[in-house]
PDB file of C-alpha atoms in Angstrom:
ATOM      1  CA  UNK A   1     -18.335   2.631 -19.351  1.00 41.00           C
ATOM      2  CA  UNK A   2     -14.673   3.831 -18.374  1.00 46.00           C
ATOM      3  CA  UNK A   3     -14.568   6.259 -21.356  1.00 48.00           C
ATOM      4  CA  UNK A   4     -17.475   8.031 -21.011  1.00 50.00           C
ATOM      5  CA  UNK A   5     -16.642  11.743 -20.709  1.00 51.00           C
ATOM      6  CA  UNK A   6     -19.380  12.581 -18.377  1.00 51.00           C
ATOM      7  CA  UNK A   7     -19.102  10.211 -15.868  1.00 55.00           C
ATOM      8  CA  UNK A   8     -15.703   9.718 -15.277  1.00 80.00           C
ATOM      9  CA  UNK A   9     -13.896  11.467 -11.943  1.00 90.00           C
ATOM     10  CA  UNK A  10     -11.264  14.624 -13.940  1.00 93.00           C
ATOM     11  CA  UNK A  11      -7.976  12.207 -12.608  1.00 95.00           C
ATOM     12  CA  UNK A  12      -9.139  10.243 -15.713  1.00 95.00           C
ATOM     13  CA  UNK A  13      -9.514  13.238 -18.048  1.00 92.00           C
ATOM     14  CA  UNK A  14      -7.143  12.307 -21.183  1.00 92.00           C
ATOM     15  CA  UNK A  15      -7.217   8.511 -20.048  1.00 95.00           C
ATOM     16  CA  UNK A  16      -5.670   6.471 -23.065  1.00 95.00           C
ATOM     17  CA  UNK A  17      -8.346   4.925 -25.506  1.00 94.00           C
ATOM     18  CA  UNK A  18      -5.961   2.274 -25.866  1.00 96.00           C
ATOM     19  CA  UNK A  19      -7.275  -1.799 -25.243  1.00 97.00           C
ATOM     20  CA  UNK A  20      -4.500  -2.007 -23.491  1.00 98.00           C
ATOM     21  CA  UNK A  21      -4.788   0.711 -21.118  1.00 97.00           C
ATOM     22  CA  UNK A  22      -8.644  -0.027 -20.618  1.00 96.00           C
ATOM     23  CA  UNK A  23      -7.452  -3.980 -19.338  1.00 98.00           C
ATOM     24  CA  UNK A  24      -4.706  -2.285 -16.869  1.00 98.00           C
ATOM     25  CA  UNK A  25      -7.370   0.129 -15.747  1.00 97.00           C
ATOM     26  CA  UNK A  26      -9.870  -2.388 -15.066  1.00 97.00           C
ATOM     27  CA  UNK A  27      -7.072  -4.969 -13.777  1.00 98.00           C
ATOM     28  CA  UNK A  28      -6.380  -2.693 -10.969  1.00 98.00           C
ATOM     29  CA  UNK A  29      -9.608  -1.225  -9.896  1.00 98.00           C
ATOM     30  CA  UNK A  30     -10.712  -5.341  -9.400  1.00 98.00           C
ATOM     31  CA  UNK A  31      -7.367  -5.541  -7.683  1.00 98.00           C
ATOM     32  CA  UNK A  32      -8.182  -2.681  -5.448  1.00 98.00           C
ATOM     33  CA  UNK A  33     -12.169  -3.868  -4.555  1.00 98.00           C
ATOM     34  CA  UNK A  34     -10.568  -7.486  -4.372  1.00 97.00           C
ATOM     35  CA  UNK A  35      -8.147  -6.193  -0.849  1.00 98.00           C
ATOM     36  CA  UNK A  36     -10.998  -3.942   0.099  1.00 98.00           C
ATOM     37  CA  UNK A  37     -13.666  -6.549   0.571  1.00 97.00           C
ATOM     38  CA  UNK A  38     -11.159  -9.536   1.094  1.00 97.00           C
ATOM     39  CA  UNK A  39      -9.478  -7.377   4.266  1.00 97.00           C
ATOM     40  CA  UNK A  40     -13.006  -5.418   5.203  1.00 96.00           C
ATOM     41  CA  UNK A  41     -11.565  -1.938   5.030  1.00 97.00           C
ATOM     42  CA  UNK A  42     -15.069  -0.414   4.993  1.00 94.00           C
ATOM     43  CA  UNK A  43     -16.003   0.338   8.484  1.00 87.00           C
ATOM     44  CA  UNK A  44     -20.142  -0.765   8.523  1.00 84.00           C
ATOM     45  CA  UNK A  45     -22.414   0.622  11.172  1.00 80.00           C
ATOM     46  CA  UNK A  46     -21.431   4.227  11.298  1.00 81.00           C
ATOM     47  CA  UNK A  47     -23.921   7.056  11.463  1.00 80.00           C
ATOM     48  CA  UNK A  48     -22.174   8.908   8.746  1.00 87.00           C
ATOM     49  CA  UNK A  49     -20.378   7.947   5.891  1.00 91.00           C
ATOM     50  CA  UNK A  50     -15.892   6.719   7.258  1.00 95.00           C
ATOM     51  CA  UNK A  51     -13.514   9.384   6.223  1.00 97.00           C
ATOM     52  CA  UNK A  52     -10.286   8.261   4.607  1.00 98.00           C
ATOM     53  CA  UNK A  53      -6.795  10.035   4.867  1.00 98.00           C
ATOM     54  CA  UNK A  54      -4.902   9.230   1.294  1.00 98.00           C
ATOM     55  CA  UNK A  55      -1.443   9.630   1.672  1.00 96.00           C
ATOM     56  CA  UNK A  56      -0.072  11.629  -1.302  1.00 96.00           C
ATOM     57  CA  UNK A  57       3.634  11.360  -2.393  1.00 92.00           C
ATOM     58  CA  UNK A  58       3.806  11.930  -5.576  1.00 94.00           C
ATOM     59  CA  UNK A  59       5.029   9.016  -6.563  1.00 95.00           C
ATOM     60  CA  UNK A  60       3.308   6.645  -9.067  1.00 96.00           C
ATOM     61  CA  UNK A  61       1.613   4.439  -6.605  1.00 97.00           C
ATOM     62  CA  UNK A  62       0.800   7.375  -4.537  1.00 97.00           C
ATOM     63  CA  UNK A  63      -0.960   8.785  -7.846  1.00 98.00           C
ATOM     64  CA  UNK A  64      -2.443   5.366  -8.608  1.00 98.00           C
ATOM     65  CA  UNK A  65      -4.211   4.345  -5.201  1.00 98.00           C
ATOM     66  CA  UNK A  66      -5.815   8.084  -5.288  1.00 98.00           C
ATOM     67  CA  UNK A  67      -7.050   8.033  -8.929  1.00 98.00           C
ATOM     68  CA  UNK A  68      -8.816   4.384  -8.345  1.00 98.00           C
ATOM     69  CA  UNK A  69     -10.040   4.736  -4.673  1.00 98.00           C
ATOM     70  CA  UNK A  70     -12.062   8.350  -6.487  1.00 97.00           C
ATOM     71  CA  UNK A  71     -13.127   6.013  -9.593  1.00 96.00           C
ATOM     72  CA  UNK A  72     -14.530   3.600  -6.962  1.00 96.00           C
ATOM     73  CA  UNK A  73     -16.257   6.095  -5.177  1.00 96.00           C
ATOM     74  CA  UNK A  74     -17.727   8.066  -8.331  1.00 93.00           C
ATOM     75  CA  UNK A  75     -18.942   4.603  -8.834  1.00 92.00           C
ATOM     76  CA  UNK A  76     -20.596   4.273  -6.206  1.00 93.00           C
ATOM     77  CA  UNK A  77     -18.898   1.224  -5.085  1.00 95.00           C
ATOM     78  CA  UNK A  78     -16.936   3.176  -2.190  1.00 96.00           C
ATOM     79  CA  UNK A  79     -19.295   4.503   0.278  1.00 95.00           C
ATOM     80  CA  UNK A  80     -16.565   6.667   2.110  1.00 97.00           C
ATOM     81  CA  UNK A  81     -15.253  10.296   2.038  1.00 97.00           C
ATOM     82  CA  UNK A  82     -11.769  10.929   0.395  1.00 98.00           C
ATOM     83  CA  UNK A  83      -9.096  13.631   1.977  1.00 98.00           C
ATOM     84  CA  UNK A  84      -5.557  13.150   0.259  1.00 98.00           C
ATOM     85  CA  UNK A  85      -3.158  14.530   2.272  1.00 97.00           C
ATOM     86  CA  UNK A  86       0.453  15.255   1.348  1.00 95.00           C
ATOM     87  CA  UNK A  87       3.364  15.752   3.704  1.00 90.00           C
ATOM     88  CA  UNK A  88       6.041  18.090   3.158  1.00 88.00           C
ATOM     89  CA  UNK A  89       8.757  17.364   4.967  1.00 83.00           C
ATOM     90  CA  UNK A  90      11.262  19.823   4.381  1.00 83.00           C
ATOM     91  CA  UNK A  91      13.201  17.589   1.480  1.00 82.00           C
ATOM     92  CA  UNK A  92      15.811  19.846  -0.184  1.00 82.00           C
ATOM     93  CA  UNK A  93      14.246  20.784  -4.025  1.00 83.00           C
ATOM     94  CA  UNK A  94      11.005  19.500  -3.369  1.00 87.00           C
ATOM     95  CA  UNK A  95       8.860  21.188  -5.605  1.00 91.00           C
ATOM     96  CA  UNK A  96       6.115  22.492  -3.187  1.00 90.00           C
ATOM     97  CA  UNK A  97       3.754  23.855  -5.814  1.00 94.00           C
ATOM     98  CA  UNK A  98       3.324  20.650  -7.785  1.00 95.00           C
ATOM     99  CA  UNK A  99       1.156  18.704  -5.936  1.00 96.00           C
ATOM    100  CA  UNK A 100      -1.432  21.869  -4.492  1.00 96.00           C
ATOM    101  CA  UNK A 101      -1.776  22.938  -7.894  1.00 97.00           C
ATOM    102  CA  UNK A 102      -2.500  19.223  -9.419  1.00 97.00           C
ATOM    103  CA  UNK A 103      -5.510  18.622  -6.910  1.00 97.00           C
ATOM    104  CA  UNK A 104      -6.949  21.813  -7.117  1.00 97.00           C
ATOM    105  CA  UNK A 105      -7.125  20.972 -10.960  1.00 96.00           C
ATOM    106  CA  UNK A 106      -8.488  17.644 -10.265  1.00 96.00           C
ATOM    107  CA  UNK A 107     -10.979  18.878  -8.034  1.00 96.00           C
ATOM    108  CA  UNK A 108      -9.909  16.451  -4.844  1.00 97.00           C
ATOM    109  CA  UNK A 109     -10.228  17.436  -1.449  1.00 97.00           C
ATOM    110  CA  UNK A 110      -7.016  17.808   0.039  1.00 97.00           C
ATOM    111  CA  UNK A 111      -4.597  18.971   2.902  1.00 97.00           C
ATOM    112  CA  UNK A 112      -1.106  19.767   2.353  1.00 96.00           C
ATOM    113  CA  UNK A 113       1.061  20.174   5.493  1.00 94.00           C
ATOM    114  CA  UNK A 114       4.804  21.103   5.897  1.00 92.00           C
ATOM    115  CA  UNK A 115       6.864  19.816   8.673  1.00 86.00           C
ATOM    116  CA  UNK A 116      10.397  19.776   8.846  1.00 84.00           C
ATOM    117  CA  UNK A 117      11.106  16.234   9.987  1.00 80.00           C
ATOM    118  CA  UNK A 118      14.147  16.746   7.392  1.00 80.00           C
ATOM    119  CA  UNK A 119      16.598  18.214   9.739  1.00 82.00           C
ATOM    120  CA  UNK A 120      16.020  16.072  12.596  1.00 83.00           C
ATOM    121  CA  UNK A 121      16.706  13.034  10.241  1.00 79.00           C
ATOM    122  CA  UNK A 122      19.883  14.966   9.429  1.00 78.00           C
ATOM    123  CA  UNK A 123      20.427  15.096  12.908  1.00 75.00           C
ATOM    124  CA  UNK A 124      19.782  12.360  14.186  1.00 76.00           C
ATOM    125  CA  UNK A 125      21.370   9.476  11.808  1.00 76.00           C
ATOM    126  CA  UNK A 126      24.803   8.569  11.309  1.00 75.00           C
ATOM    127  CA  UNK A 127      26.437   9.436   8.027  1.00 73.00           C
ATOM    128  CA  UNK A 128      26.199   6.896   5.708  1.00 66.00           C
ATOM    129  CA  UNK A 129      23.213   5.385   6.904  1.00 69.00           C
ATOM    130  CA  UNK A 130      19.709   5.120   5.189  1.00 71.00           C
ATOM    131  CA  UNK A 131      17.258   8.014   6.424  1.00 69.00           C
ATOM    132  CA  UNK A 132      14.354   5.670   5.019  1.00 73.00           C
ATOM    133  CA  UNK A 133      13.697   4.180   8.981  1.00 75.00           C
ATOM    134  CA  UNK A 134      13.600   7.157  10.850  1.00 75.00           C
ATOM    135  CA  UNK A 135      12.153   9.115   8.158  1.00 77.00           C
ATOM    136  CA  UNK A 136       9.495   6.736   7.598  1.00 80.00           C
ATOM    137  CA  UNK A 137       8.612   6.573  11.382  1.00 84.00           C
ATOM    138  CA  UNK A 138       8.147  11.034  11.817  1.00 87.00           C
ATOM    139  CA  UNK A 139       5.749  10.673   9.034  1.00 87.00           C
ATOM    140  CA  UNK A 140       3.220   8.071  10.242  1.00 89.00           C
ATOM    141  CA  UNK A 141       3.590  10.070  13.000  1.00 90.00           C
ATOM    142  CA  UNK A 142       2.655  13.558  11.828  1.00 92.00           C
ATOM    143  CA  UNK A 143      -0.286  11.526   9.049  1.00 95.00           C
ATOM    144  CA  UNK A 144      -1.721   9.929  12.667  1.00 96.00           C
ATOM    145  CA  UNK A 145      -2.155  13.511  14.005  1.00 96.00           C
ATOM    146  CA  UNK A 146      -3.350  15.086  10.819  1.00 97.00           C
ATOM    147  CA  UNK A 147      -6.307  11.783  10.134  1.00 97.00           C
ATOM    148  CA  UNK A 148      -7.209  12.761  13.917  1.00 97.00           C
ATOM    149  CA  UNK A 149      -7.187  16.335  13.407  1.00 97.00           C
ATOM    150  CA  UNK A 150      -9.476  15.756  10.309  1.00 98.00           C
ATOM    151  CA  UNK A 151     -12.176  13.200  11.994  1.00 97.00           C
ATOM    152  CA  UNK A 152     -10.849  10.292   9.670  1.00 97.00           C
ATOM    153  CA  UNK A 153     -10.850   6.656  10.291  1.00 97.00           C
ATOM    154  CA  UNK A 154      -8.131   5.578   8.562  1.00 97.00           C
ATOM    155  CA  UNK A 155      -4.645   6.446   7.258  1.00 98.00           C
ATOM    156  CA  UNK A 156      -4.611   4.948   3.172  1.00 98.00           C
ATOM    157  CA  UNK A 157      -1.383   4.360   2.210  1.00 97.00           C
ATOM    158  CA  UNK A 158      -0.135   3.314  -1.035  1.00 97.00           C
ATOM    159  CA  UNK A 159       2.185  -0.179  -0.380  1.00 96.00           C
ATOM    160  CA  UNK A 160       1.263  -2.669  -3.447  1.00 97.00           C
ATOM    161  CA  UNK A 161       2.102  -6.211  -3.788  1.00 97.00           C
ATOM    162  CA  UNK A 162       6.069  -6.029  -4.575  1.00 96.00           C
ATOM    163  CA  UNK A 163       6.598  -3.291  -1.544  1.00 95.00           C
ATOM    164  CA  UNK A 164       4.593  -6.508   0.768  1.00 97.00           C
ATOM    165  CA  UNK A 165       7.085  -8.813  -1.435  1.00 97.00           C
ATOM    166  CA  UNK A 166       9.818  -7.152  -0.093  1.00 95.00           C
ATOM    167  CA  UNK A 167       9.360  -6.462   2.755  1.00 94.00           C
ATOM    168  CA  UNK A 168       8.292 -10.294   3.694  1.00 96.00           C
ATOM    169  CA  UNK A 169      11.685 -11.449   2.350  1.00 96.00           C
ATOM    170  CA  UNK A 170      13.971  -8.761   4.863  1.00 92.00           C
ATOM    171  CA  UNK A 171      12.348 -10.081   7.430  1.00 94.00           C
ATOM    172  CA  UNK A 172      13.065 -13.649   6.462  1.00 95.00           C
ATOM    173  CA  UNK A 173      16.805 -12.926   5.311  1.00 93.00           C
ATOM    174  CA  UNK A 174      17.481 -10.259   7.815  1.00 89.00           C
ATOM    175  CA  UNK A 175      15.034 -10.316  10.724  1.00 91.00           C
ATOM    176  CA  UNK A 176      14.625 -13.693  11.686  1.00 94.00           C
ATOM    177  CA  UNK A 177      10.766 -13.818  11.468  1.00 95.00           C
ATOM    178  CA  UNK A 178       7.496 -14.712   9.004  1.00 95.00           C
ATOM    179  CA  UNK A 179       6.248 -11.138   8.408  1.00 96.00           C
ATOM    180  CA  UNK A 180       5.393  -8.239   6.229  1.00 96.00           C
ATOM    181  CA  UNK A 181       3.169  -5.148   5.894  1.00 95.00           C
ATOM    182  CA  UNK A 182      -0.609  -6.180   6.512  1.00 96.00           C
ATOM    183  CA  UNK A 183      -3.145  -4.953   4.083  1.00 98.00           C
ATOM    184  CA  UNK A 184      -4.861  -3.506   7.696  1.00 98.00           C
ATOM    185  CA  UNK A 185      -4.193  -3.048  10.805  1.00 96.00           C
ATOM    186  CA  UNK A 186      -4.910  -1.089  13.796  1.00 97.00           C
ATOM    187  CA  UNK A 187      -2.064   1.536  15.400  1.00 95.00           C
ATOM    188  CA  UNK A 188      -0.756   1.139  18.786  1.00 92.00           C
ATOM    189  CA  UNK A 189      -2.723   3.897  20.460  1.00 94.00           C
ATOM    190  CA  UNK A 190      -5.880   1.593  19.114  1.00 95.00           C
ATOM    191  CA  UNK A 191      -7.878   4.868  17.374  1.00 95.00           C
ATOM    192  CA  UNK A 192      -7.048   4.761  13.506  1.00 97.00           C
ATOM    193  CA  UNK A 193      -6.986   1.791  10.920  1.00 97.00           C
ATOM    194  CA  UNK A 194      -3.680   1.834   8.327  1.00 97.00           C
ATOM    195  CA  UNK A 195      -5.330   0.420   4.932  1.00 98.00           C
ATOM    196  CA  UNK A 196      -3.410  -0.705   2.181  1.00 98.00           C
ATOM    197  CA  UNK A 197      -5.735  -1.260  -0.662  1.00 98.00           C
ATOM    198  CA  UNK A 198      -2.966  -1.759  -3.495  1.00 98.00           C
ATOM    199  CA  UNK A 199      -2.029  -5.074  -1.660  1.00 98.00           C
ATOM    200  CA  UNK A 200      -3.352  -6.949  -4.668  1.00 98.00           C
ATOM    201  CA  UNK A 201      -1.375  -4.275  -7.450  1.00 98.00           C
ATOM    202  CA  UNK A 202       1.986  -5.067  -9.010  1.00 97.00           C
ATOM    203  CA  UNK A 203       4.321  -2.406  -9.248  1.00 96.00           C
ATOM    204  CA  UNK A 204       4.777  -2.366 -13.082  1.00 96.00           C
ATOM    205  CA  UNK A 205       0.731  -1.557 -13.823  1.00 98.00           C
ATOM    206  CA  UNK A 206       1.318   1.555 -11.087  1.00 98.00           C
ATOM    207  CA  UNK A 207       4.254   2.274 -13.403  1.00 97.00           C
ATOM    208  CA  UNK A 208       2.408   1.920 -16.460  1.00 98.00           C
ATOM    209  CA  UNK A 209      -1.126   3.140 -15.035  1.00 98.00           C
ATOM    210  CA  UNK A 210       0.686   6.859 -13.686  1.00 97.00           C
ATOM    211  CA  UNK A 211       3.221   7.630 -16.865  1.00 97.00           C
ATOM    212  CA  UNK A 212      -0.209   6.383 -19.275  1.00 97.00           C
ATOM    213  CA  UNK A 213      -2.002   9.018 -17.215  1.00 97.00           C
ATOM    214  CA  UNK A 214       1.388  11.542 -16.800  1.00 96.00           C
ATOM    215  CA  UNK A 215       0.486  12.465 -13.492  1.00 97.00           C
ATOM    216  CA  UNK A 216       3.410  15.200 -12.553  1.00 96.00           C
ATOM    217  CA  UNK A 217       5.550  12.224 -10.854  1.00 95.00           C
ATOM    218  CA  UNK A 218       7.897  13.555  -7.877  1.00 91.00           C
ATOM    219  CA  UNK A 219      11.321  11.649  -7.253  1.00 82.00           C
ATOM    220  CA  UNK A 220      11.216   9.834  -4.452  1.00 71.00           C
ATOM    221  CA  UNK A 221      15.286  10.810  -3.459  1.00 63.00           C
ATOM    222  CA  UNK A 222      15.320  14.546  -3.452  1.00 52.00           C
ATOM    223  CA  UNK A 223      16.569  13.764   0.430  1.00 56.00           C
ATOM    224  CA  UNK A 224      19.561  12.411  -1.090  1.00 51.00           C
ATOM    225  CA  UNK A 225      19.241   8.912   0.643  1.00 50.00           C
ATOM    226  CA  UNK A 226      18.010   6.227  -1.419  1.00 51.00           C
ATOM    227  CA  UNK A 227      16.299   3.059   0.251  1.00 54.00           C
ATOM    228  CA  UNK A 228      18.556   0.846   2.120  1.00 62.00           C
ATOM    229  CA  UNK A 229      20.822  -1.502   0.579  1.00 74.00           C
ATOM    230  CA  UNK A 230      18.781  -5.018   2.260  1.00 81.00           C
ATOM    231  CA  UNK A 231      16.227  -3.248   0.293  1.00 83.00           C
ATOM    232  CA  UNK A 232      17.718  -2.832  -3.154  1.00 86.00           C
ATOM    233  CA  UNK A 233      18.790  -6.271  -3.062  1.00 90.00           C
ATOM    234  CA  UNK A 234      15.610  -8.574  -2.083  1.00 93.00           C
ATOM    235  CA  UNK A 235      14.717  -6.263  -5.149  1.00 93.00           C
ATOM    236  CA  UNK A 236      17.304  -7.491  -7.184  1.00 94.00           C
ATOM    237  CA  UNK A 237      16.758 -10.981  -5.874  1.00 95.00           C
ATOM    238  CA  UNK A 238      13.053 -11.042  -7.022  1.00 96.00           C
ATOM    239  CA  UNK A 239      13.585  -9.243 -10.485  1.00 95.00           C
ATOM    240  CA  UNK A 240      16.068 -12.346 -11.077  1.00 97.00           C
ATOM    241  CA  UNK A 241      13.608 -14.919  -9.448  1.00 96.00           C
ATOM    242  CA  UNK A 242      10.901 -13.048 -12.080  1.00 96.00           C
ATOM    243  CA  UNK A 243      12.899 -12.777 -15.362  1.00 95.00           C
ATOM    244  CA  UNK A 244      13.871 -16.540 -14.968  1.00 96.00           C
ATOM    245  CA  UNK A 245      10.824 -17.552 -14.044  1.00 96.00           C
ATOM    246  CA  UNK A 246       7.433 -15.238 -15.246  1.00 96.00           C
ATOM    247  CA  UNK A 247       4.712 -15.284 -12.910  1.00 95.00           C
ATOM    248  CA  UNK A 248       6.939 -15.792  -9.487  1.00 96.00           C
ATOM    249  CA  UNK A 249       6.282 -12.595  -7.678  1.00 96.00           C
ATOM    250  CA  UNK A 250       2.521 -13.576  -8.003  1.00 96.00           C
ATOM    251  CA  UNK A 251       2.904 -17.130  -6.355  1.00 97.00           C
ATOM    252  CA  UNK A 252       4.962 -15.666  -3.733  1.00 97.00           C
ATOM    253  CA  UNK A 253       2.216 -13.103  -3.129  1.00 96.00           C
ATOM    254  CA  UNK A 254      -0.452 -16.144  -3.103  1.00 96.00           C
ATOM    255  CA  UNK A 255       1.497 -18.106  -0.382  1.00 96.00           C
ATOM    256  CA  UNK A 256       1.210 -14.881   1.956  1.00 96.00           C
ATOM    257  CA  UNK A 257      -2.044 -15.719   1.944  1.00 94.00           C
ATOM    258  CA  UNK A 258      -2.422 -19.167   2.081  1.00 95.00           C
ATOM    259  CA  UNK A 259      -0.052 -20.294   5.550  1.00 94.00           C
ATOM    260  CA  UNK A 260      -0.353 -23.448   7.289  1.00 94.00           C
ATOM    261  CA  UNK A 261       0.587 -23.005  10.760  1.00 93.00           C
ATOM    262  CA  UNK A 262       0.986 -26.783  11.289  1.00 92.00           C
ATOM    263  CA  UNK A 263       3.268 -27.077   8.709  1.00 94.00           C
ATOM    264  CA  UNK A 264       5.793 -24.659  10.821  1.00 94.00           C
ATOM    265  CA  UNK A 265       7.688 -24.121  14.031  1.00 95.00           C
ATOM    266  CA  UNK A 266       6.304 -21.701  15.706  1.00 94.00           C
ATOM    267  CA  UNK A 267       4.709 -23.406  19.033  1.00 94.00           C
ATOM    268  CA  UNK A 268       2.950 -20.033  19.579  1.00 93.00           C
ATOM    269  CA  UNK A 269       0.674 -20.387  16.546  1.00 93.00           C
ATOM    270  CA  UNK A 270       0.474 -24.218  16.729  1.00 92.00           C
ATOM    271  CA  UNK A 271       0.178 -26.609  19.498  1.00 92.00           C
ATOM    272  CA  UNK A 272       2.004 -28.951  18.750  1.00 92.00           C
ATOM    273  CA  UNK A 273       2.271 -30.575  21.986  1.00 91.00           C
ATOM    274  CA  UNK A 274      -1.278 -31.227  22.128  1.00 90.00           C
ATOM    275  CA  UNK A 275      -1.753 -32.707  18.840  1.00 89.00           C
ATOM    276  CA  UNK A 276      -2.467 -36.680  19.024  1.00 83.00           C
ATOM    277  CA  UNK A 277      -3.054 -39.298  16.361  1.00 76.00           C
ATOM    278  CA  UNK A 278      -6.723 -38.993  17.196  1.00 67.00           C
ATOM    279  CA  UNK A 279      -7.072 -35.827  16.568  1.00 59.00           C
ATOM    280  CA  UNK A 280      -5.448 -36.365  13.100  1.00 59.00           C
ATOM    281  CA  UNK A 281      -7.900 -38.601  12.644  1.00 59.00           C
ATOM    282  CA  UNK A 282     -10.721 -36.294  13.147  1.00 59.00           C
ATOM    283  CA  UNK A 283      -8.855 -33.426  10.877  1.00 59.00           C
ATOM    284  CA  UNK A 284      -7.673 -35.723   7.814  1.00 55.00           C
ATOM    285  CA  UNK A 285     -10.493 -34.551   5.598  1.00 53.00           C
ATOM    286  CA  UNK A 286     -10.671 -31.097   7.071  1.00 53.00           C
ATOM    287  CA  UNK A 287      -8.462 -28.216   6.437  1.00 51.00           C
ATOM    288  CA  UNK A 288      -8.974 -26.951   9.559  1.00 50.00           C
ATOM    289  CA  UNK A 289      -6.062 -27.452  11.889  1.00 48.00           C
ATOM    290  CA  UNK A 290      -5.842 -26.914  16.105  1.00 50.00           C
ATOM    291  CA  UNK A 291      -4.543 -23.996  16.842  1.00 52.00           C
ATOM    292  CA  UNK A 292      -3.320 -22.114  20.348  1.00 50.00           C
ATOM    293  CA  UNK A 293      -6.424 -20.314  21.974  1.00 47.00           C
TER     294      UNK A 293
END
């Protein structure tokens, strides 16, 4: 079925024949329907069809999450409509024409914008300092606007499970709190959803999947500033955790989803001063524990 020539969407034109390739393929297009359903990321009830804004890069998990979300949709197992957007932000180098001409070739619908959020990073932080934060913060920015602009529900972006990984574990060593990036939420001004629907994808099969595929990758550091150091070494810290131990990342992944609020501190999840022996009683052969509200 995936190597069909006639039914397959053009970003799989010159797809591997390879066993190997065929497992990763299929691996992450489960992965991908498995955060979709799991986290309900397809609005229901609309009169027409929800329109997605697909974040674009050019990176390889960028590349990745557009490639499956089309094969899901030529499959008719993604009833939505598919913009990919990418943002030009004014990064010395960046090679402009690489990703206009790719998606014309491939036949996606797309919307490339340039904004100069480059020199206000510049600007605005300190030398020596990361321009990941502030960078990171004009962009969601300027994608809100543009998914508005473009009658889309949604802003897809393409975090996978070691980028949720991470992130969990700086805010554990550095921030003093139990979070990470949600595979949905809602933004502040309460009018767009953020999806994430590589929640469930390693890193190393987006590696794998884009350079089987050689989709024209784009560096992620033409701005000269690399992610920030806290960054690099929770990375470090889980590559270690992984060599020694195969399989880690993914049990780590599995506990994000699997919390016990009893079995913490925090009194705003848990009430803790209202738990009795009785009500022990009643909960010993139930998983389902008293919680505030």
């Amino acid at each position: 079925m995936l190597d069909d020539a006639d039914d397959i969407h053009p970003l799989f034109y010159g797809a591997p024949k390879t066993t190997e390739f065929k497992k990763l393929r299929k691996r992450i297009v489960q992965n991908v329907r498995e955060a979709i359903e799991q986290y309900g990321m397809i609005e229901r009830g609309t009169a027409t069809p929800p329109k997605w804004l697909v974040c674009l890069s050019g990176g390889k998990d960028s590349y990745t999450l557009l490639a499956i979300l089309h094969e899901l949709k030529w499959r008719g197992l993604l009833p939505v409509d598919l913009l990919a957007c990418n943002l030009d932000q004014g990064q010395p180098d960046f090679p402009a024409t690489v990703l206009p001409e790719f998606l014309e070739k491939m036949g996606v619908p797309h919307r490339i914008e340039y904004q100069d959020t480059y020199s206000i990073v510049v600007d605005k932080v300190p030398q020596g300092r990361t321009y990941c934060a502030l960078c990171s913060r004009l962009r969601r920015g300027n994608l809100y606007r543009i998914a508005r602009e473009e009658g889309c529900s949604a802003v897809v972006l393409g975090h996978h499970r070691d980028d949720i990984l991470e992130t969990f574990f700086m805010n554990l060593f550095h921030g003093g709190r139990l979070a990470t990036m949600p595979p949905k939420l809602v933004n502040e001004e309460g009018d767009l959803f953020l999806y994430r629907p590589l929640a469930h994808v390693a890193e190393a099969d987006c590696e794998k999947f884009a350079q089987s595929m050689r989709y024209p990758i784009i560096p992620c550091d033409l701005c000269g500033s690399q992610d920030g150091l806290q960054r690099q070494q929770v990375k470090a810290i889980l590559d270690g955790w992984e060599k020694n131990s195969p399989g880690r990342r993914q049990v780590m992944f599995r506990a994000l989803t699997n919390a016990r609020p009893s079995h913490l501190l925090d009194s705003q999840l848990f009430d803790f001063k209202g738990l009795s022996t009785e009500m022990a009683k009643d909960n010993e052969n139930s998983q389902e524990i008293p919680k505030l509200g």
